[in-house]
mmCIF file of C-alpha atoms and ligand atoms in Angstrom:
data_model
loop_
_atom_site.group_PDB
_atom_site.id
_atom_site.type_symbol
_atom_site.label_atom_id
_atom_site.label_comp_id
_atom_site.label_asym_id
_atom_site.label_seq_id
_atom_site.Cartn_x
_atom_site.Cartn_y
_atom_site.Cartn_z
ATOM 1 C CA UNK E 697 0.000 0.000 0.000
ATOM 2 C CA UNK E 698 0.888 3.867 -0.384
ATOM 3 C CA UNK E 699 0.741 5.614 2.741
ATOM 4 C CA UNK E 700 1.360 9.024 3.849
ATOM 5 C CA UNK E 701 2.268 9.755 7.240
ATOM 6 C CA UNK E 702 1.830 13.328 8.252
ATOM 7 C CA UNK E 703 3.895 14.112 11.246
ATOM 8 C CA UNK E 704 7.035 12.879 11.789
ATOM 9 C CA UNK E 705 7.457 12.699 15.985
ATOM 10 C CA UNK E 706 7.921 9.786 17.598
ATOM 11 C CA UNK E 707 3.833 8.479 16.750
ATOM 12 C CA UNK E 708 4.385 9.323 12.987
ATOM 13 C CA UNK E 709 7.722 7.544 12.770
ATOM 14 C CA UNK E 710 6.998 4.533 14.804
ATOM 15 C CA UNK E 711 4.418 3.655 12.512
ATOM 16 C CA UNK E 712 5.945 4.420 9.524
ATOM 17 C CA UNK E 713 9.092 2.208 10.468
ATOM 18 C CA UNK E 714 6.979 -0.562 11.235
ATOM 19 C CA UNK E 715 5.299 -0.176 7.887
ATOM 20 C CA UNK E 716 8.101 0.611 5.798
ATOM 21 C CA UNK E 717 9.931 -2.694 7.251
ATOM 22 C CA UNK E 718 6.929 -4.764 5.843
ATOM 23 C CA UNK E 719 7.600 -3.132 2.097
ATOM 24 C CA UNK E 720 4.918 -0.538 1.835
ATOM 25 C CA UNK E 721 5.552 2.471 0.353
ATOM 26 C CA UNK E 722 5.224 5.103 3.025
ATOM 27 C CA UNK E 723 5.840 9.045 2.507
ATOM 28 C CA UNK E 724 6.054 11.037 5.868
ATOM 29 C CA UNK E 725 5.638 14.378 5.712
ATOM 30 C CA UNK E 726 6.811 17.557 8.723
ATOM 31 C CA UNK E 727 6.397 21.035 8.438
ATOM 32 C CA UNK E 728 9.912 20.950 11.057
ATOM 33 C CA UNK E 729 13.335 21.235 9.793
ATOM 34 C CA UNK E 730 14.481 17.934 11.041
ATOM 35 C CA UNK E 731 12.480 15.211 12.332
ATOM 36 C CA UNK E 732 11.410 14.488 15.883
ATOM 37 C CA UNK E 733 8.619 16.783 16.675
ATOM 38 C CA UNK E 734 8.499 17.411 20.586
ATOM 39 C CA UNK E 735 11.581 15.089 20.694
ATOM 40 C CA UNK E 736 13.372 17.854 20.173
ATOM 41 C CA UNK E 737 17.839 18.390 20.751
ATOM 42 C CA UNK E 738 19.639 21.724 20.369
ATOM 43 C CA UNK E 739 23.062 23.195 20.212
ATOM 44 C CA UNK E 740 23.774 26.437 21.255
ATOM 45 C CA UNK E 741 27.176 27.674 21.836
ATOM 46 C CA UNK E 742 28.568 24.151 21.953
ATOM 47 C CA UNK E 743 26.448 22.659 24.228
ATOM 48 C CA UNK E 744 23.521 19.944 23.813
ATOM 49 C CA UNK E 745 20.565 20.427 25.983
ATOM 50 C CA UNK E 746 17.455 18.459 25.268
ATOM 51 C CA UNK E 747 14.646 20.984 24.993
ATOM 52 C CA UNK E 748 11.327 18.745 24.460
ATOM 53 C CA UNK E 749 11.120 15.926 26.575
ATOM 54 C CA UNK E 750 13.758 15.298 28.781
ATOM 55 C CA UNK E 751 13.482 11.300 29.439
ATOM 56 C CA UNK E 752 11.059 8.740 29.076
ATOM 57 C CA UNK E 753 9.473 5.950 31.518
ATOM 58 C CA UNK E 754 8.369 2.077 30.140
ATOM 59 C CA UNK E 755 5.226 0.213 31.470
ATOM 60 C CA UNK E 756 4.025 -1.695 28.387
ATOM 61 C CA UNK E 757 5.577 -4.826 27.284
ATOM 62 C CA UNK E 758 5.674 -3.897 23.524
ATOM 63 C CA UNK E 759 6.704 -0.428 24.098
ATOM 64 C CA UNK E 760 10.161 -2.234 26.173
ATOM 65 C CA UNK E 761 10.673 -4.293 23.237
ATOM 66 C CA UNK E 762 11.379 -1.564 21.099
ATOM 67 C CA UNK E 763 13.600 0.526 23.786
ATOM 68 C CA UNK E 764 15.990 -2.762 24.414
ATOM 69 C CA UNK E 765 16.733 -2.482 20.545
ATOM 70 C CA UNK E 766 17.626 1.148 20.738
ATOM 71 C CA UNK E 767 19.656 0.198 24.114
ATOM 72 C CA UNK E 768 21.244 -2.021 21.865
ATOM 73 C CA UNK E 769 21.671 0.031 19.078
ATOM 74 C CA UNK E 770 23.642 2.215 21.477
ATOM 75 C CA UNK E 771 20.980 5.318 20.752
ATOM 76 C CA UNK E 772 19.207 4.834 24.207
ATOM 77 C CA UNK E 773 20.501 4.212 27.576
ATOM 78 C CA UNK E 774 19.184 4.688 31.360
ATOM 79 C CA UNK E 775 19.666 7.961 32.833
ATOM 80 C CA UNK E 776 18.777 7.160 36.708
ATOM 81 C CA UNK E 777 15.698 5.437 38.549
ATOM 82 C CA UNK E 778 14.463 8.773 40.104
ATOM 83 C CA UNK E 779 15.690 11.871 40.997
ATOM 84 C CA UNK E 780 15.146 13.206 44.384
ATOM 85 C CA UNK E 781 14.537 9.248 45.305
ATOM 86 C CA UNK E 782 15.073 6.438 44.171
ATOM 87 C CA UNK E 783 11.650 4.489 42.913
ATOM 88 C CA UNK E 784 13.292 1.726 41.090
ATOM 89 C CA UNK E 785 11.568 2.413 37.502
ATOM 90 C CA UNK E 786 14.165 3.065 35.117
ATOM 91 C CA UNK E 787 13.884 6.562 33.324
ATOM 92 C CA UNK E 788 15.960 6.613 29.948
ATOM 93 C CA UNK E 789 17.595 9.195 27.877
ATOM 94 C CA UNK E 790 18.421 9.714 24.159
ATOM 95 C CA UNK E 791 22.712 8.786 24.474
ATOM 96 C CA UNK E 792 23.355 12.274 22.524
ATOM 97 C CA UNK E 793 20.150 13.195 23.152
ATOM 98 C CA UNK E 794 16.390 12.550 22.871
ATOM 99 C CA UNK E 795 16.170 13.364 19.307
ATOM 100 C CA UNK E 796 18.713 10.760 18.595
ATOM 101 C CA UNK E 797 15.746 8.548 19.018
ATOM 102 C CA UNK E 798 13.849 9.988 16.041
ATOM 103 C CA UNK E 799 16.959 10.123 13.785
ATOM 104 C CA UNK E 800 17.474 6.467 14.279
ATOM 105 C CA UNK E 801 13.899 6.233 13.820
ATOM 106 C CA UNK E 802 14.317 7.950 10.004
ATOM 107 C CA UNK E 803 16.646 6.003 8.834
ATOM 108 C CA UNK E 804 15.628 4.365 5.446
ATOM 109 C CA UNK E 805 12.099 6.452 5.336
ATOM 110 C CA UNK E 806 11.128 8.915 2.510
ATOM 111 C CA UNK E 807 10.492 12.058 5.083
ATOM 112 C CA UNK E 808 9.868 15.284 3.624
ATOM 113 C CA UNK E 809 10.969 17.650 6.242
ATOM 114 C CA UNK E 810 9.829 21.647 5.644
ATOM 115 C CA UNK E 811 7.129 20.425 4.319
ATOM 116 C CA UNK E 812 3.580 21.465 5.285
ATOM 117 C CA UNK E 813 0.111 19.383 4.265
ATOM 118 C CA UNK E 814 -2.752 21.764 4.458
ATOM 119 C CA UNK E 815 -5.021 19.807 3.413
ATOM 120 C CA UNK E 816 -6.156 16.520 2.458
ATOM 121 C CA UNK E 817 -9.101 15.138 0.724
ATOM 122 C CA UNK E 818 -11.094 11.659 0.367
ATOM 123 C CA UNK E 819 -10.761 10.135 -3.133
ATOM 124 C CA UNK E 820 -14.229 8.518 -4.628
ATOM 125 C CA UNK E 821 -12.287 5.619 -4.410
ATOM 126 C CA UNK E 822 -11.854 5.739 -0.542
ATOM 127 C CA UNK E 823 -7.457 6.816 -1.572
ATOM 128 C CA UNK E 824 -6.784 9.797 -0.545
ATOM 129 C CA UNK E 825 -4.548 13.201 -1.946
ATOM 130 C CA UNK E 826 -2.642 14.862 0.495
ATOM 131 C CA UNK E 827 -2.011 18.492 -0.481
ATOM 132 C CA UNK E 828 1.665 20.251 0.534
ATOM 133 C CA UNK E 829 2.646 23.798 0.543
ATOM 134 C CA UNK E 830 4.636 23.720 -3.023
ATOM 135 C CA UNK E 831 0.653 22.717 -4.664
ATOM 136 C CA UNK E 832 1.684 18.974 -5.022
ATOM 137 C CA UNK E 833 -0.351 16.546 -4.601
ATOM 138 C CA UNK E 834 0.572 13.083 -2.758
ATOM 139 C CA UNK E 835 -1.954 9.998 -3.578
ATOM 140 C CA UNK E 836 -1.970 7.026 -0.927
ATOM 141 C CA UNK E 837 -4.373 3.990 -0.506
ATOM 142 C CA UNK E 838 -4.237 5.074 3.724
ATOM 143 C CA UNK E 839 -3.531 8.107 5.835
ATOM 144 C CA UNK E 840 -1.921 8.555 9.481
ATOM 145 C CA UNK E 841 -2.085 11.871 10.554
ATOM 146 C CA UNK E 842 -0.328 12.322 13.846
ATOM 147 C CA UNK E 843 -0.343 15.932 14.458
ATOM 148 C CA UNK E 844 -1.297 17.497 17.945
ATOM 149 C CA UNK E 845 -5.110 17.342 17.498
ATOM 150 C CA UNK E 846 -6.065 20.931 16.606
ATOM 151 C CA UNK E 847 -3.963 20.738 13.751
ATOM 152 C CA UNK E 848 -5.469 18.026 12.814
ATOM 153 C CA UNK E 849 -9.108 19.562 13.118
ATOM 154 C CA UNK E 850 -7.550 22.025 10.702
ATOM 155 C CA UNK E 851 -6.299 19.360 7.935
ATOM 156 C CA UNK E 852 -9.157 17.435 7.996
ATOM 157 C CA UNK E 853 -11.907 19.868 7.550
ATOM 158 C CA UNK E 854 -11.444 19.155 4.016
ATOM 159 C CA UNK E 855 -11.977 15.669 4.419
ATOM 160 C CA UNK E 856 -15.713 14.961 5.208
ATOM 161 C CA UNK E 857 -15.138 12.756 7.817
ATOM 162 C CA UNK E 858 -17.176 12.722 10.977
ATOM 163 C CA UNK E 859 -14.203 12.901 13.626
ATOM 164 C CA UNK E 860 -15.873 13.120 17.275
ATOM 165 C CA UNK E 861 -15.738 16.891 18.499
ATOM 166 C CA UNK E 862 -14.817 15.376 21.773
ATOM 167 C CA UNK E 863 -11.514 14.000 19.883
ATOM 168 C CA UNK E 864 -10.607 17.729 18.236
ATOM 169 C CA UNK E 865 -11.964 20.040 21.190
ATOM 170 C CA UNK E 866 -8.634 18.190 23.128
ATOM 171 C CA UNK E 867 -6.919 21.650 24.866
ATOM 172 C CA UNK E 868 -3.612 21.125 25.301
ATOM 173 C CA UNK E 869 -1.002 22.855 27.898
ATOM 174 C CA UNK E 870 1.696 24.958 26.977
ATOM 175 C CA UNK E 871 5.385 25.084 28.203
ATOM 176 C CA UNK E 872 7.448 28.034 28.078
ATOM 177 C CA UNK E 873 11.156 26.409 28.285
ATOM 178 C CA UNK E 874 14.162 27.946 29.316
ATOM 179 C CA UNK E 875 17.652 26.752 28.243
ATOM 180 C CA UNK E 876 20.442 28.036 29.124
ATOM 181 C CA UNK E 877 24.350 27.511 28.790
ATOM 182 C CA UNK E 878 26.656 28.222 32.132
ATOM 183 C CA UNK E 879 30.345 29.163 32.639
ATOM 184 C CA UNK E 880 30.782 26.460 35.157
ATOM 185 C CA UNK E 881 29.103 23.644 36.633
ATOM 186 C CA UNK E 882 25.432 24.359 38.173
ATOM 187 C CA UNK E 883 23.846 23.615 41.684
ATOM 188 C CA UNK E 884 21.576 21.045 40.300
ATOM 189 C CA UNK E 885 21.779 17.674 42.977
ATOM 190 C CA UNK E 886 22.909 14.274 41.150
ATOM 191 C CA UNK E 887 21.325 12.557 39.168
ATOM 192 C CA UNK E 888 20.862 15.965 37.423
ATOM 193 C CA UNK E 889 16.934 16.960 37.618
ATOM 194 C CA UNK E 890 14.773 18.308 40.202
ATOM 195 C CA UNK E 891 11.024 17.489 39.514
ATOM 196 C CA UNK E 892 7.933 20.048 40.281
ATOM 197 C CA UNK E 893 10.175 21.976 42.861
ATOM 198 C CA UNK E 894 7.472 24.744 43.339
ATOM 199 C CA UNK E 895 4.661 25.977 41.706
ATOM 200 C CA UNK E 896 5.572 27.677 38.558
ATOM 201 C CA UNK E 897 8.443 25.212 38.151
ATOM 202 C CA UNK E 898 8.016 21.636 36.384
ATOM 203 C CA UNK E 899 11.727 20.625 35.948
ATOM 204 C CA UNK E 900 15.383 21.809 36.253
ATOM 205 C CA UNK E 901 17.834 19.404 33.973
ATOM 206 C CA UNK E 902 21.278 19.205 33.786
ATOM 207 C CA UNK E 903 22.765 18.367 30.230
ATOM 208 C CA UNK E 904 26.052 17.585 31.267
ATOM 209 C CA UNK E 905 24.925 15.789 34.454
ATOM 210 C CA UNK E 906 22.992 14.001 32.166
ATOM 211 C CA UNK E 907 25.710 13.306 29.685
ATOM 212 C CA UNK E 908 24.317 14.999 26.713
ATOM 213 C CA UNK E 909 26.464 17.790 26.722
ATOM 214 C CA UNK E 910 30.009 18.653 27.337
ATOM 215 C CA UNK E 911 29.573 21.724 28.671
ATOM 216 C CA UNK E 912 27.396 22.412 31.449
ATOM 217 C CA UNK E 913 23.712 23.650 30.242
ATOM 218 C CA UNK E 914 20.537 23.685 31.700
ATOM 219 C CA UNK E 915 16.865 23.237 30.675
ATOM 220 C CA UNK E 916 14.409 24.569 32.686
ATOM 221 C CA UNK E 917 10.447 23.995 31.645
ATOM 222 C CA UNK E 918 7.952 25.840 33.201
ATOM 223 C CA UNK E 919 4.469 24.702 34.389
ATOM 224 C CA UNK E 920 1.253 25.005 32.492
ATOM 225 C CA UNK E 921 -0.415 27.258 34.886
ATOM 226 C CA UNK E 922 3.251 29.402 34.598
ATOM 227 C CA UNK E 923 3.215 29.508 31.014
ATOM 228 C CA UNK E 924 -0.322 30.173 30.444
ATOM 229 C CA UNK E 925 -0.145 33.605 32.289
ATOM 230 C CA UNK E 926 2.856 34.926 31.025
ATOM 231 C CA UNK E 927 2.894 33.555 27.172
ATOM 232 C CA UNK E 928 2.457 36.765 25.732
ATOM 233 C CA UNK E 929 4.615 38.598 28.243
ATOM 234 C CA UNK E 930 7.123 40.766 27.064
ATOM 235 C CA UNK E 931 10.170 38.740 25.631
ATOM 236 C CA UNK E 932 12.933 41.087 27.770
ATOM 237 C CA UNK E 933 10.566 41.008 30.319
ATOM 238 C CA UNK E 934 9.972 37.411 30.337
ATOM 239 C CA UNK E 935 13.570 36.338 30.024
ATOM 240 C CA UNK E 936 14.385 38.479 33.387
ATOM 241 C CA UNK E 937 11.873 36.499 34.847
ATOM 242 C CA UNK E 938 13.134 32.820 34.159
ATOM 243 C CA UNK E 939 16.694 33.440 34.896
ATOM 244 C CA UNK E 940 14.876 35.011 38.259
ATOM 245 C CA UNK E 941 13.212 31.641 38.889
ATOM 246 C CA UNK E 942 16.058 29.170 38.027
ATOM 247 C CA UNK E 943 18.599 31.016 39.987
ATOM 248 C CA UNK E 944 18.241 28.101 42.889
ATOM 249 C CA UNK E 945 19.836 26.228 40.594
ATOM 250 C CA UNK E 946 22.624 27.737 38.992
ATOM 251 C CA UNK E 947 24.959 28.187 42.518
ATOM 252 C CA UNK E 948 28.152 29.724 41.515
ATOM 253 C CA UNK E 949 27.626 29.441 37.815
ATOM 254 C CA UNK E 950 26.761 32.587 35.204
ATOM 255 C CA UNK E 951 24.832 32.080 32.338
ATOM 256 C CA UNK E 952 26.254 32.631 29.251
ATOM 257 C CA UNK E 953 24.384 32.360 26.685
ATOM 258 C CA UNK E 954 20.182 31.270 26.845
ATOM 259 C CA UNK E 955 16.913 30.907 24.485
ATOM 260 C CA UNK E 956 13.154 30.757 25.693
ATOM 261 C CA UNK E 957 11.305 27.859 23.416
ATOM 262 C CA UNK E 958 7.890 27.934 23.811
ATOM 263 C CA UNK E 959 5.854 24.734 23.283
ATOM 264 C CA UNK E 960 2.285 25.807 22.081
ATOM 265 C CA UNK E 961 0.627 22.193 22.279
ATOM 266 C CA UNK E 962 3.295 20.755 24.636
ATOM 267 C CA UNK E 963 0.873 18.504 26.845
ATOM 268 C CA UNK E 964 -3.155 17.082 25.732
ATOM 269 C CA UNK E 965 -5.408 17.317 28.950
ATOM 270 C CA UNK E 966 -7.772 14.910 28.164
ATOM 271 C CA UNK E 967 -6.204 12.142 26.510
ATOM 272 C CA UNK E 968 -8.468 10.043 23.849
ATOM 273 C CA UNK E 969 -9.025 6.471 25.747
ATOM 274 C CA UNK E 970 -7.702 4.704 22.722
ATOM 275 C CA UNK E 971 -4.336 4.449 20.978
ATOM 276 C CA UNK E 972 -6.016 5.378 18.011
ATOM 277 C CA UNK E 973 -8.784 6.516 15.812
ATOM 278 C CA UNK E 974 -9.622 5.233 12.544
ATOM 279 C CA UNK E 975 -12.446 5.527 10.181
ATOM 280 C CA UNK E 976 -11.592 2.974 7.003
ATOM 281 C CA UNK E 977 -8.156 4.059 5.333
ATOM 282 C CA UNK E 978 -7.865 7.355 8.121
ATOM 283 C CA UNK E 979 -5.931 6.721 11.001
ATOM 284 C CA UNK E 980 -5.899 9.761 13.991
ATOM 285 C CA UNK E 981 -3.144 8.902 16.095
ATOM 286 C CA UNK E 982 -0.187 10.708 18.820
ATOM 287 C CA UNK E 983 0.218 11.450 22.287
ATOM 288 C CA UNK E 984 -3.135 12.681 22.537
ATOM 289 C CA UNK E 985 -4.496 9.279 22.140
ATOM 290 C CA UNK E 986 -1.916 7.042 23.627
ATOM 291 C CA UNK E 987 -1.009 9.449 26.536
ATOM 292 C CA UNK E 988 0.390 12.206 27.021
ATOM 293 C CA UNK E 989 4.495 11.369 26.994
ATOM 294 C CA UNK E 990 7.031 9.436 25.097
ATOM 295 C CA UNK E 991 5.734 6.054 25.444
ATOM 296 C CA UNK E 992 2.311 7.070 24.865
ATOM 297 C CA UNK E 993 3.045 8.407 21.870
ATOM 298 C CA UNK E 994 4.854 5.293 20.351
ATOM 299 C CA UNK E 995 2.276 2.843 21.490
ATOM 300 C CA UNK E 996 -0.331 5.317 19.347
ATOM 301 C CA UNK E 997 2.095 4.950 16.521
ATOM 302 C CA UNK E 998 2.151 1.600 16.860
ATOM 303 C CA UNK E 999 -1.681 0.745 16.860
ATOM 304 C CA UNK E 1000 -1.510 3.467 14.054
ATOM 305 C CA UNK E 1001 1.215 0.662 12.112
ATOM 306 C CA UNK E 1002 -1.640 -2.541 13.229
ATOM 307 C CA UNK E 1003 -4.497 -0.776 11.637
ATOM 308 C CA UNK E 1004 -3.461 0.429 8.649
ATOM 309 C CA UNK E 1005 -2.153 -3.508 8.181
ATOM 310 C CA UNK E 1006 -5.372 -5.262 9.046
ATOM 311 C CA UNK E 1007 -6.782 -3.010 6.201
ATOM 312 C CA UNK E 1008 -5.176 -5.726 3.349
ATOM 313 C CA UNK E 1009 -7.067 -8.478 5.153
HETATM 314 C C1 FAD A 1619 8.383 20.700 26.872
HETATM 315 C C2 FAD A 1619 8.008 19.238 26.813
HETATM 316 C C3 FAD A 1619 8.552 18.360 27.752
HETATM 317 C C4 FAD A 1619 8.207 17.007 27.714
HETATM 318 N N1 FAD A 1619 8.788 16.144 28.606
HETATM 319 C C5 FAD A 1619 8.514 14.830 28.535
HETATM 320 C C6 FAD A 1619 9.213 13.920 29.349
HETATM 321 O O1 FAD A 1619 10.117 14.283 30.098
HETATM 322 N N2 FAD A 1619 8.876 12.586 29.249
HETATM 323 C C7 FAD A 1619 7.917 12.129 28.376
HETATM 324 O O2 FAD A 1619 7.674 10.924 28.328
HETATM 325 N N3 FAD A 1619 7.273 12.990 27.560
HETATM 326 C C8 FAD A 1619 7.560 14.310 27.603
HETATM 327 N N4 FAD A 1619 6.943 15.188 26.754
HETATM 328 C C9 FAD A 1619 5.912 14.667 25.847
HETATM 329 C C10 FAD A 1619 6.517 13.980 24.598
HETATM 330 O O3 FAD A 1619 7.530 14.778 24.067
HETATM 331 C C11 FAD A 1619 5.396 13.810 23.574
HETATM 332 O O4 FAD A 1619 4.344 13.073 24.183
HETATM 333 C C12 FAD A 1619 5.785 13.068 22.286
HETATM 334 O O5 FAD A 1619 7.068 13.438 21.852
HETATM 335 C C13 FAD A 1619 4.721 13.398 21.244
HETATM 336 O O6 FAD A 1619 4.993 12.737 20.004
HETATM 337 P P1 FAD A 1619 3.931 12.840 18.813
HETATM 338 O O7 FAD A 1619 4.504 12.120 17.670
HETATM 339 O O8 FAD A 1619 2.584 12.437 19.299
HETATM 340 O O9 FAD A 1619 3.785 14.408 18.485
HETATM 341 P P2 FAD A 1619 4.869 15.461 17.960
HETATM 342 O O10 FAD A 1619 6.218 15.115 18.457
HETATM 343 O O11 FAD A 1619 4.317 16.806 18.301
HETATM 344 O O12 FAD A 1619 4.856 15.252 16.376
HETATM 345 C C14 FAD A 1619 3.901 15.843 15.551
HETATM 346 C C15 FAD A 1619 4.594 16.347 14.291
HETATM 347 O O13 FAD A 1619 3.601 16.830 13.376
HETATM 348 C C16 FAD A 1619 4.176 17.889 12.643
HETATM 349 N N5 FAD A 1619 3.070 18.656 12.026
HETATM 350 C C17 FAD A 1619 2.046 19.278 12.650
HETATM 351 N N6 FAD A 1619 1.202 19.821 11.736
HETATM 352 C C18 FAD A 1619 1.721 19.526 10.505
HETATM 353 C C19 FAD A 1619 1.314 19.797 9.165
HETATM 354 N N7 FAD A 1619 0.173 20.447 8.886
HETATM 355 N N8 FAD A 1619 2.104 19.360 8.145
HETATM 356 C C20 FAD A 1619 3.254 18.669 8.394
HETATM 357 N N9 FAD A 1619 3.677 18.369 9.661
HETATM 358 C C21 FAD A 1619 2.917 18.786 10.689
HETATM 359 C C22 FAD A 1619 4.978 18.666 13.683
HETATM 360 O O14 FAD A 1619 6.007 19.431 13.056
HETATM 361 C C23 FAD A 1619 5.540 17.527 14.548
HETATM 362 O O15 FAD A 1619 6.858 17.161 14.162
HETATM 363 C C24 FAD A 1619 7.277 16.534 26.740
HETATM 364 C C25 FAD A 1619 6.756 17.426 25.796
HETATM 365 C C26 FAD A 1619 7.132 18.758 25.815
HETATM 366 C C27 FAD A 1619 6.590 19.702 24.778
#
């Protein structure tokens, strides 16, 4: 089968590696420069600091399958099993960082990156044309489209397809991030996190505690309630602000260089209760239907993968 996969974060490329491996022809398609979506790496002034998620937690069976291959592969390894205690689950990092995961994910898939679909549109024929930003048009017998759910609503307003409105009225909470590279090392406690310290606060990560980076580099990522009020603050304003709040946790170091990246559909609030939704060849899938992290998000790509494969039987 032809299948476009719109989206390529972890959901969109977990299912179109699974698909691609059993020979269909899959095209995945990002509006992003690279791919990864909200697994998400950056270098600024020669540090690495993970600036989406920051690790990820296993609880399903098929889900750890797929993590022991990228331990294996050397992409994935554990980071620590807690932070301020130890709780015994494992929590696991990207080895250069968490959108190594998505890059080892691409590998031998036809992704168009800078590439926007704005629309797409049921064939007579139940195939469907997915429309890009340069006015082609890409034909496929199925469709995944793995985008956080209000862009979704947008694509598929063209589509005629009855999609429940509880499904595309899913709010989702923002994260206004902070990341910033220090002179020296900061006054973050081993293993390198602090979780929900107070109430604006959601994390403090160390990159080079961590082992991402070689210098040391902080990410700091604020709380929805945070990041809802001040969003359209002031960029100076706002920046003054964050450094304020992470000072705790820089001790003796300076910051020397730091970006805010602001996540506008970082986290859904009211997950779907399935992995997926499908109507014939249209499969609705993400973190917004598996749950809301890493692992959620790969188990939705993966029912995404099962469905569109029962559709030859
Ligand atoms: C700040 C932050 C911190 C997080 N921390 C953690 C954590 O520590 N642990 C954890 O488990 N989870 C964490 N998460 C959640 C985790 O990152 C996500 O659940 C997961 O990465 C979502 O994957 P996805 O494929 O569903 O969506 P995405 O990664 O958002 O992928 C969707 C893709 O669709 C593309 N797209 C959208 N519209 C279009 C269009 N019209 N045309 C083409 N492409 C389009 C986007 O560019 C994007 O790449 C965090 C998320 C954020 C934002």
């Amino acid at each position: 089968m032809r299948v476009v996969v719109i989206g390529a974060g972890l959901a969109g490329l977990m299912a179109a590696q699974e698909l691609h491996r059993e020979g269909h022809h899959v095209v995945v398609i990002d509006k992003g420069r690279s791919p990864g979506g909200r697994l998400a790496t950056r270098r600024i002034g020669g540090a690495t600091l993970d600036h989406g998620a920051q690790f990820f937690t296993v609880r399903d069976n098929d889900f750890d399958f797929h993590v022991q291959q990228w331990i294996k592969a050397g992409v994935v390894r554990e980071w620590c099993r807690g932070f301020s205690q130890h709780d015994g689950h494992s929590r696991y990092i990207g080895v250069h960082g968490m959108n190594a995961i998505a890059k080892h994910l691409a590998h031998g898939l036809d992704i168009r990156c800078n590439t926007f679909a704005f629309e797409v549109t049921r064939n007579t024929n139940m195939s469907w044309s997915t429309k890009i930003d340069d006015g082609t048009v890409i034909q496929s017998d199925a469709l995944v489209v793995t985008c956080p759910l209000p862009q979704t609503y947008s694509l598929l307003i063209t589509a005629h397809v009855e999609v429940p409105e509880a499904l595309l009225q899913c709010a989702y909470d923002r994260t206004i991030g902070l990341l910033a590279v220090l002179d020296s090392e900061s006054a973050v406690p081993a293993p390198g996190a602090v979780q929900n310290p107070n109430d604006y606060l959601q994390i403090v990560a160390d990159n080079y505690m961590k082992g991402i980076s070689h210098i040391p580099a902080i990410t700091a990522h604020f709380s929805p309630a945070f990041s809802e009020q001040h969003w359209d603050d002031d960029q100076h304003e706002l920046h003054h602000l964050l450094v304020h709040h992470i000072e705790p946790w820089l001790g003796n170091a300076r910051i020397v260089e730091s970006q805010i990246k602001k996540w506008r559909f970082a986290t859904p609030r009211t997950p779907w209760p399935q992995r997926i939704w499908q109507h014939e060849s249209l499969v609705i899938a993400g973190d917004a239907m598996g749950g809301p992290k890493v692992e959620g998000a790969a188990l939705s790509g993966i029912a995404a993968a099962n469905a569109i494969r029962q559709l030859q039987n």
